[in-house]
Amino acid sequence: MEPHSWWVYMVRCADGTLYTGIAADVDRRAAVHNRGRGAKYTRSRLPVRVVYREEQPTRGEALRRERAIKGLTRREKLALAGLTE
């Protein structure tokens, strides 16, 4: 059974880079990242801070939106999250 909704999220790593992923529970996933058990990319860039989240009704739609966000430029991602350099 699929969770009620899925989320696309973006975290800003300690080195300033951005990482985008999907999760059913963004806060729990961010905690996993910060324990060094999340994505390989974030493990050496701790701590991470959630800077953006967007609800999607299904996992498939969340994956499609994640792919679209990953295709954005850094400047576009920062603007989406309401951030500046």
XYZ file of C-alpha atoms in Angstrom:
85
model
C 0.000 0.000 0.000
C 1.355 3.402 -1.002
C 1.693 6.172 1.625
C -0.912 8.917 1.530
C 1.487 11.161 -0.381
C 5.089 11.402 -1.463
C 7.388 14.371 -1.239
C 10.154 15.696 -3.449
C 12.707 17.407 -1.249
C 15.910 19.341 -1.610
C 18.611 19.604 1.034
C 21.513 21.977 1.213
C 24.664 20.186 2.268
C 27.330 21.645 4.560
C 29.508 22.405 1.518
C 26.669 24.404 -0.083
C 25.740 21.824 -2.691
C 22.141 20.761 -3.242
C 20.738 17.242 -3.234
C 17.241 16.323 -4.441
C 15.369 13.156 -3.519
C 11.940 11.734 -2.713
C 10.512 10.416 0.531
C 7.246 9.581 2.223
C 8.495 11.398 5.359
C 10.967 14.194 4.605
C 11.934 14.918 8.217
C 12.701 11.258 8.875
C 14.699 11.045 5.634
C 16.707 14.162 6.532
C 17.525 12.572 9.891
C 18.729 9.449 8.070
C 20.942 11.617 5.843
C 22.359 13.374 8.902
C 23.198 10.050 10.560
C 25.348 9.263 7.512
C 22.983 6.513 6.376
C 21.295 8.351 3.507
C 22.468 8.816 -0.041
C 26.142 8.245 -0.738
C 26.371 11.815 -2.059
C 25.375 13.376 1.262
C 27.492 11.160 3.539
C 30.636 13.274 3.163
C 28.733 16.582 3.112
C 27.045 16.576 6.520
C 25.060 18.077 8.010
C 22.245 18.617 5.535
C 19.293 20.975 5.958
C 15.938 20.636 4.186
C 15.411 23.756 2.085
C 12.506 22.683 -0.117
C 9.685 20.145 -0.142
C 6.867 19.599 -2.608
C 4.005 17.160 -2.130
C 3.098 14.717 -4.890
C 0.135 12.316 -4.864
C 2.045 9.196 -5.985
C 5.564 7.835 -5.948
C 5.649 7.877 -9.744
C 4.753 11.562 -9.881
C 7.336 12.311 -7.200
C 9.999 10.507 -9.248
C 9.040 12.469 -12.373
C 9.193 15.764 -10.489
C 12.531 14.795 -8.917
C 13.937 14.159 -12.390
C 12.623 17.544 -13.587
C 14.192 19.364 -10.623
C 17.497 17.564 -11.136
C 17.468 18.918 -14.694
C 17.336 22.518 -13.476
C 20.401 24.704 -13.222
C 21.781 25.484 -9.777
C 20.392 29.007 -10.049
C 16.935 27.642 -10.885
C 17.065 25.206 -7.973
C 18.046 27.985 -5.577
C 15.184 30.134 -6.876
C 12.731 27.249 -6.462
C 13.831 26.870 -2.838
C 13.738 30.637 -2.268
C 17.489 30.754 -1.648
C 20.422 32.816 -2.846
C 24.068 31.872 -3.128
